[in-house]
C-alpha atoms as a PDB file:
ATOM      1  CA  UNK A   1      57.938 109.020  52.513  1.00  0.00           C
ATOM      2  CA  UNK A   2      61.012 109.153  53.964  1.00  0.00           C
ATOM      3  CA  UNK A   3      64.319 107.524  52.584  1.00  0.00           C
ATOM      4  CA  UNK A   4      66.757 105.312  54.994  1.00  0.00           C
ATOM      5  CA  UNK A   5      69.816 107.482  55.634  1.00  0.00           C
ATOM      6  CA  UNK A   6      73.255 106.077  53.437  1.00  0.00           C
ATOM      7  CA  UNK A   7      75.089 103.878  55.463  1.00  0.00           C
ATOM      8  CA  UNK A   8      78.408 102.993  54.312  1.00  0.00           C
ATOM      9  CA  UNK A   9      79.734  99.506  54.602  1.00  0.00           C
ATOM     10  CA  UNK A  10      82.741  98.041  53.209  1.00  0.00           C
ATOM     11  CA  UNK A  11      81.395  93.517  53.555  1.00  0.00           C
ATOM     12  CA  UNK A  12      83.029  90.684  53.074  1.00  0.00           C
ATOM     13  CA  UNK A  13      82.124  90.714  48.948  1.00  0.00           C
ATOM     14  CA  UNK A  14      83.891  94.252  48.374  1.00  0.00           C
ATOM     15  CA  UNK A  15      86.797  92.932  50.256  1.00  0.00           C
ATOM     16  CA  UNK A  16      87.566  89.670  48.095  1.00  0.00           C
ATOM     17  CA  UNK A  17      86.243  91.514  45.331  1.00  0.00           C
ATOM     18  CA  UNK A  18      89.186  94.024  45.893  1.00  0.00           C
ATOM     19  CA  UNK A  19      91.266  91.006  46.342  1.00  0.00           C
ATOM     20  CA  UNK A  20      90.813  88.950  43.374  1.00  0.00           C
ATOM     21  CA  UNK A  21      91.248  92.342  40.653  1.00  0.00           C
ATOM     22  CA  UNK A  22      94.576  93.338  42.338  1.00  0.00           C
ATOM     23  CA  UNK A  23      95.718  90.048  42.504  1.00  0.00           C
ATOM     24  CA  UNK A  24      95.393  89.666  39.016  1.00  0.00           C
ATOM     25  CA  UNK A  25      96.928  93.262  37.728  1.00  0.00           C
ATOM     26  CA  UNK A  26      99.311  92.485  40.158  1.00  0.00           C
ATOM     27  CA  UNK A  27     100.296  89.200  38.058  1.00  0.00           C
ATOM     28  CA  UNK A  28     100.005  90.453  34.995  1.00  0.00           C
ATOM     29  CA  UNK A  29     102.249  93.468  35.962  1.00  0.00           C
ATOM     30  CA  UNK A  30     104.962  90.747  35.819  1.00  0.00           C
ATOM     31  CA  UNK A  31     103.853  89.460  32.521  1.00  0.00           C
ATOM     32  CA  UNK A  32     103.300  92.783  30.755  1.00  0.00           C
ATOM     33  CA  UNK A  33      99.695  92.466  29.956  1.00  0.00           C
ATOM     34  CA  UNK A  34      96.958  94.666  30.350  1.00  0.00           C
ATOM     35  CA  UNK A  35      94.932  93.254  33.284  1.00  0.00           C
ATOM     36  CA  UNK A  36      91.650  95.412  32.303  1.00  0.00           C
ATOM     37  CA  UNK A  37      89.678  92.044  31.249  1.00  0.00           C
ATOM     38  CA  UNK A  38      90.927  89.897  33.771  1.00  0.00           C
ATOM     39  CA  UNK A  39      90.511  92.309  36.228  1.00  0.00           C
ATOM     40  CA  UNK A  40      87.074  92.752  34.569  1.00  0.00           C
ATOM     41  CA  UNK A  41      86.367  88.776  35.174  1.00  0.00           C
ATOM     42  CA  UNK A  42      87.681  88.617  38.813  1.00  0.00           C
ATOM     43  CA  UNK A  43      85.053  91.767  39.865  1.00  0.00           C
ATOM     44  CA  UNK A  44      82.031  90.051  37.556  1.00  0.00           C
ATOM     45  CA  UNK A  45      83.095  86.448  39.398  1.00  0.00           C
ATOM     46  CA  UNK A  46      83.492  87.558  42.702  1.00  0.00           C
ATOM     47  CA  UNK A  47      80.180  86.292  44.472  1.00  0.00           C
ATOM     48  CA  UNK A  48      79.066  85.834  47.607  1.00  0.00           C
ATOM     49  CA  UNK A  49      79.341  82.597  48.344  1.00  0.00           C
ATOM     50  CA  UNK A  50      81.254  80.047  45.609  1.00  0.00           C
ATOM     51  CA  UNK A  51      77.631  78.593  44.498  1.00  0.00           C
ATOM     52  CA  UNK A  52      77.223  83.221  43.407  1.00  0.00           C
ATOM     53  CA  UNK A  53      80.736  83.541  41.882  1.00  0.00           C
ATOM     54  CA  UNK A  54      79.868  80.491  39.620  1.00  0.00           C
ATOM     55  CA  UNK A  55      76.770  81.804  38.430  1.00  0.00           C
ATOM     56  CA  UNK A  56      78.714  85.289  37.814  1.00  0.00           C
ATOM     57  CA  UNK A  57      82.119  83.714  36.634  1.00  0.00           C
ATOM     58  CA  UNK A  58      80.204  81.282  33.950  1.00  0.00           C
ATOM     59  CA  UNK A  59      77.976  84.353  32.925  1.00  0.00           C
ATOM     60  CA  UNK A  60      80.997  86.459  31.955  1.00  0.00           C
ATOM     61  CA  UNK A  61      83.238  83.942  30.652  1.00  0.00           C
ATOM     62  CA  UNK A  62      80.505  81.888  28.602  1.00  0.00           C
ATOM     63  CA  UNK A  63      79.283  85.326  27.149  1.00  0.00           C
ATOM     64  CA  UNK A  64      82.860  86.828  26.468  1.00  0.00           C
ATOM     65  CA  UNK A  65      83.412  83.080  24.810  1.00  0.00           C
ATOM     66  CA  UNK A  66      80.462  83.520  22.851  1.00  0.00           C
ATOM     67  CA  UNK A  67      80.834  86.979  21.963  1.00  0.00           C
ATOM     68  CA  UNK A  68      83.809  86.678  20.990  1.00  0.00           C
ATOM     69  CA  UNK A  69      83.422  83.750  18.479  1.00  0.00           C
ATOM     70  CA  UNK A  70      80.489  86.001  16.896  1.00  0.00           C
ATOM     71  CA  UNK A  71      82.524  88.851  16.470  1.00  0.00           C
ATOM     72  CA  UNK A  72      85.123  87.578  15.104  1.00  0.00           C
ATOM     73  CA  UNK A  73      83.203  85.470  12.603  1.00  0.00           C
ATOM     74  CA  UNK A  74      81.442  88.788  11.841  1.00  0.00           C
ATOM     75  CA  UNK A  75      84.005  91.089  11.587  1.00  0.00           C
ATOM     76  CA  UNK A  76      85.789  88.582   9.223  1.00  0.00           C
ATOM     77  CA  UNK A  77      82.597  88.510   6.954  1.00  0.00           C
ATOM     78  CA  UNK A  78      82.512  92.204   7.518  1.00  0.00           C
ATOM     79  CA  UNK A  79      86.301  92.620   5.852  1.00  0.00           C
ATOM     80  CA  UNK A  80      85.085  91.095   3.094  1.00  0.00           C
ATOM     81  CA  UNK A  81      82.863  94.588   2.371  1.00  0.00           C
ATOM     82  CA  UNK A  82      85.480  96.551   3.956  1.00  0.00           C
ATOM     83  CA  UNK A  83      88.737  95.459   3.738  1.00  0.00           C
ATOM     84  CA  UNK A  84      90.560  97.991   5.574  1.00  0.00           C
ATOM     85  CA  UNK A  85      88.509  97.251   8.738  1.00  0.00           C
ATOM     86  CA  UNK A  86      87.148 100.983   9.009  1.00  0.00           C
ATOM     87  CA  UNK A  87      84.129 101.335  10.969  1.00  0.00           C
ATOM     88  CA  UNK A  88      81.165 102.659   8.599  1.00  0.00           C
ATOM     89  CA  UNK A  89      77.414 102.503   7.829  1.00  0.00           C
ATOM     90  CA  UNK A  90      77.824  98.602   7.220  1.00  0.00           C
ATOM     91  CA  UNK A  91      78.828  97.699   9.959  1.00  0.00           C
ATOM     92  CA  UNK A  92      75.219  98.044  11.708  1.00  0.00           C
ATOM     93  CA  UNK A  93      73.401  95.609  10.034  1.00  0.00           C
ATOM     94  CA  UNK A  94      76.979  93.057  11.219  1.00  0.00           C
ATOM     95  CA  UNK A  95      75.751  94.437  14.819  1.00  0.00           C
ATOM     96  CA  UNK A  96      72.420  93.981  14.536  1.00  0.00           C
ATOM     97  CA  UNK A  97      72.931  89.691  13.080  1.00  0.00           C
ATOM     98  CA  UNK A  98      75.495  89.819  15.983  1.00  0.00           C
ATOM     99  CA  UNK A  99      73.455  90.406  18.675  1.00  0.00           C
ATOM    100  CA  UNK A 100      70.221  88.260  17.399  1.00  0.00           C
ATOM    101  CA  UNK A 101      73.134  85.330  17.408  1.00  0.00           C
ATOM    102  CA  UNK A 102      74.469  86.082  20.676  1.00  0.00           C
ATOM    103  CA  UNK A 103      71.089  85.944  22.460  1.00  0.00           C
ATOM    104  CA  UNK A 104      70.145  82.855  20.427  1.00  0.00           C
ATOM    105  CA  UNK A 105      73.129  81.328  21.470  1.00  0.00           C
ATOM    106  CA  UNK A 106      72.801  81.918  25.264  1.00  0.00           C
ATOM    107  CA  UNK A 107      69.256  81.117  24.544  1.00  0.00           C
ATOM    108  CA  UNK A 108      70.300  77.788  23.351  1.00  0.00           C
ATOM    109  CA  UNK A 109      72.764  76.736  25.727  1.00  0.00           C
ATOM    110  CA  UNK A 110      70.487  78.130  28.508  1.00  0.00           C
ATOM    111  CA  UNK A 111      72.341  81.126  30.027  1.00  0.00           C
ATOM    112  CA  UNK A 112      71.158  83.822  29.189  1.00  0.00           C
ATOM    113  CA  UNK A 113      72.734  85.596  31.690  1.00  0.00           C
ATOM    114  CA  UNK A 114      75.708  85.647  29.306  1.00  0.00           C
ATOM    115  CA  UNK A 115      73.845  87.915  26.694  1.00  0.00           C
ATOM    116  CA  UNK A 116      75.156  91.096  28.778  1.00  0.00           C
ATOM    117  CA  UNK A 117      78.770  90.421  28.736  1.00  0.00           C
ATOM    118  CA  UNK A 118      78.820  89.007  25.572  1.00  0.00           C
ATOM    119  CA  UNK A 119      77.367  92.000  23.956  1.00  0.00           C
ATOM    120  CA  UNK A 120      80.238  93.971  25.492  1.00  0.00           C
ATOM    121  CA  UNK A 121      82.771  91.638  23.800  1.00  0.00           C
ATOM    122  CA  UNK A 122      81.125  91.350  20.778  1.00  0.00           C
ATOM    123  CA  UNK A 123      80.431  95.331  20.523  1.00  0.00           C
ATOM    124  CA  UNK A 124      84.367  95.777  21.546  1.00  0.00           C
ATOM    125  CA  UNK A 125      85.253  93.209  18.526  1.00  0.00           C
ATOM    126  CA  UNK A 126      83.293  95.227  16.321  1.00  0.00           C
ATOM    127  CA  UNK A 127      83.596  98.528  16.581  1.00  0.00           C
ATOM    128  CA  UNK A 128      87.420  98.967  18.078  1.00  0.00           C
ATOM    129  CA  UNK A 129      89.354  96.496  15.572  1.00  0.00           C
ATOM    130  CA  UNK A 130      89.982  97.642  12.497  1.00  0.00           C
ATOM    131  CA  UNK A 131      93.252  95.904  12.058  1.00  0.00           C
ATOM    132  CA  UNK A 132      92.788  92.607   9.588  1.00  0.00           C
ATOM    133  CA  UNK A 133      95.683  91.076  11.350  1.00  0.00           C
ATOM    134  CA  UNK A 134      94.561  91.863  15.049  1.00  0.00           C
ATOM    135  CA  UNK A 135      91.550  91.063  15.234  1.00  0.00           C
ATOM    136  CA  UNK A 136      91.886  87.051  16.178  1.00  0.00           C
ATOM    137  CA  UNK A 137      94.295  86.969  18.611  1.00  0.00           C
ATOM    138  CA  UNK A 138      92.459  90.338  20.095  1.00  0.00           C
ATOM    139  CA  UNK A 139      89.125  88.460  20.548  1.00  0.00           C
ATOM    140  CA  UNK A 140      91.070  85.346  21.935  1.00  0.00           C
ATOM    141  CA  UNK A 141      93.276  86.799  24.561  1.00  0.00           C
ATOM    142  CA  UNK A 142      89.771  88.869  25.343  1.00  0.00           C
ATOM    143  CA  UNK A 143      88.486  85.508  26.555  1.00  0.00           C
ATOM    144  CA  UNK A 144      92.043  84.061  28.046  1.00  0.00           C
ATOM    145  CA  UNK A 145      92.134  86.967  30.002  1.00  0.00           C
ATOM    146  CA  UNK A 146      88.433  87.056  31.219  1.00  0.00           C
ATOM    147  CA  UNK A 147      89.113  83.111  31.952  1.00  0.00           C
ATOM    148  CA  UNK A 148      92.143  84.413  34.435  1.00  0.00           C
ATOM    149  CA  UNK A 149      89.982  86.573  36.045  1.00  0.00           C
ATOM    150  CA  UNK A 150      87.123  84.551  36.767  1.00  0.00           C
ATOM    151  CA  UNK A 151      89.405  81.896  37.704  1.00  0.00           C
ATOM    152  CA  UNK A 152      91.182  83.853  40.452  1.00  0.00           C
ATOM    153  CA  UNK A 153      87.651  84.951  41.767  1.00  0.00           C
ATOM    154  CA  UNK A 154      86.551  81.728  42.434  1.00  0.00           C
ATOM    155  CA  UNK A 155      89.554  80.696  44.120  1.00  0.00           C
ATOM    156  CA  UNK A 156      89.382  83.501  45.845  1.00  0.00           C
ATOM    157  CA  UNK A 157      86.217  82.704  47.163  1.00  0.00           C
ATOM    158  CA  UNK A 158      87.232  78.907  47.458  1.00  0.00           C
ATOM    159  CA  UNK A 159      89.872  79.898  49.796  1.00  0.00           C
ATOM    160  CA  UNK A 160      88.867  82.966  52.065  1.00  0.00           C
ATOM    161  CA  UNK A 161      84.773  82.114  52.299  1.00  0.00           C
ATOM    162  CA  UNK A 162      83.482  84.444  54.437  1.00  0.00           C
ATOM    163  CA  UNK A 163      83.569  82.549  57.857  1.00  0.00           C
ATOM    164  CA  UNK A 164      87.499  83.003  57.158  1.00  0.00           C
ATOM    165  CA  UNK A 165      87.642  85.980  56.156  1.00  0.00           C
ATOM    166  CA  UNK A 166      85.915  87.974  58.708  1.00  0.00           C
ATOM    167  CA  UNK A 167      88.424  85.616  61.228  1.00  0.00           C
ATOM    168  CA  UNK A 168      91.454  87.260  59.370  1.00  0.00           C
ATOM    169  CA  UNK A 169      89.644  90.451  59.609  1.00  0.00           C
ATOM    170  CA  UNK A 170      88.881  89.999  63.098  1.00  0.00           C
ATOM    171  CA  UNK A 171      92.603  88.985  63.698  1.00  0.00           C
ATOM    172  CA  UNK A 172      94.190  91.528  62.048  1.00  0.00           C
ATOM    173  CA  UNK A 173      91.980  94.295  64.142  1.00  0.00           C
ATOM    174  CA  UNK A 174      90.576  95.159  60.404  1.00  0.00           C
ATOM    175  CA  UNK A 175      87.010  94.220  61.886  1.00  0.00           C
ATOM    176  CA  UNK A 176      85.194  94.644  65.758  1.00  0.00           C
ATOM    177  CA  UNK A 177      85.434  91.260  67.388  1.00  0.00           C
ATOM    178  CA  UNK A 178      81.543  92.203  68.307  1.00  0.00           C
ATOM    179  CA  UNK A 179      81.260  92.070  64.728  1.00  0.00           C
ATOM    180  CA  UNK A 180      82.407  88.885  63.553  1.00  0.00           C
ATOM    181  CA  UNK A 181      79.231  86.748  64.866  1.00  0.00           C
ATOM    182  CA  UNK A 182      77.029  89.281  63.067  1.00  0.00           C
ATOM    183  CA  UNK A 183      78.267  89.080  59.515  1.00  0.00           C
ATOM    184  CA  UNK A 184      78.734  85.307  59.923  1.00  0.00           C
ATOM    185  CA  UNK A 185      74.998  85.224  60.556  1.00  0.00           C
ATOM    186  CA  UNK A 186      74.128  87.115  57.450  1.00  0.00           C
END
């Protein structure tokens, strides 16, 4: 059995992909924000085709909505026991609820594609706030920024679909005229 040799190919996805995450740490250099979740959202929502970065988009911004919501309501019920916020043997059993509500939830509203990402927002929540104060506006600027990246992938893909793209590409001698007919084809 023989394997197919690597071949390495930088498409049309990669590019916008590329595209939509600098864009947004580039704006949020300006606003003096982390971009790590909004550049997280713009590489989840970058599909390829608009019809693929919706699917994508709404499954990590409807899970990091959902997540989010569930850990905060947990970790504030989790205070309660701990009120300095330190992580500890407790806070398991908080995961464990957590994540039979999350799935429920996407379960529920029928995405379940959601579960993944919202795990990773509810597990961040969790396990990296310990500040009573923080928590809140942590979880919601989790989602606003997630929401900014998504957004800028789909109008990414709104406004360079591939046909213009590899035309750009093609233009700007990025990509073999030869080419261009080929990956429009795909």
């Amino acid at each position: 059995m023989s394997k197919k040799p690597f071949k390495f190919r930088i498409g049309m996805r990669n590019i916008k992909t590329a595209i939509a995450a600098t864009l947004c740490a580039f704006v949020y250099l300006f606003i003096d924000r982390n971009p790590t979740f909004a550049c997280i959202g713009a590489i989840f929502g970058t599909g390829y085709d608009m019809g693929d970065s919706w699917l994508n988009g709404g499954n990590r911004l409807f899970g990091t909505i959902i997540g989010g919501f569930i850990g905060m309501l947990l970790f504030r019920l989790y205070l309660v026991f701990c009120p300095d916020g330190e992580v500890g043997l407790l806070m398991m059993p908080f995961l464990f609820v957590g994540v039979i509500a999350l799935i429920v939830a996407c379960q529920f509203f029928r995405w379940p594609g959601g579960i993944q990402p919202g795990g990773v927002v509810l597990s961040i929540i969790l396990f990296t706030q310990n500040d009573a104060a923080a928590y809140i506006p942590y979880s919601l600027n989790r989602m606003l920024d997630t929401a900014i990246g998504v957004i800028v992938a789909l109008l990414i893909n709104h406004f360079f679909p591939r046909e213009r793209l590899v035309k750009i590409l093609c233009a700007l001698h990025l990509r073999k005229p030869e080419k261009v007919k080929e990956d429009i084809s795909k």
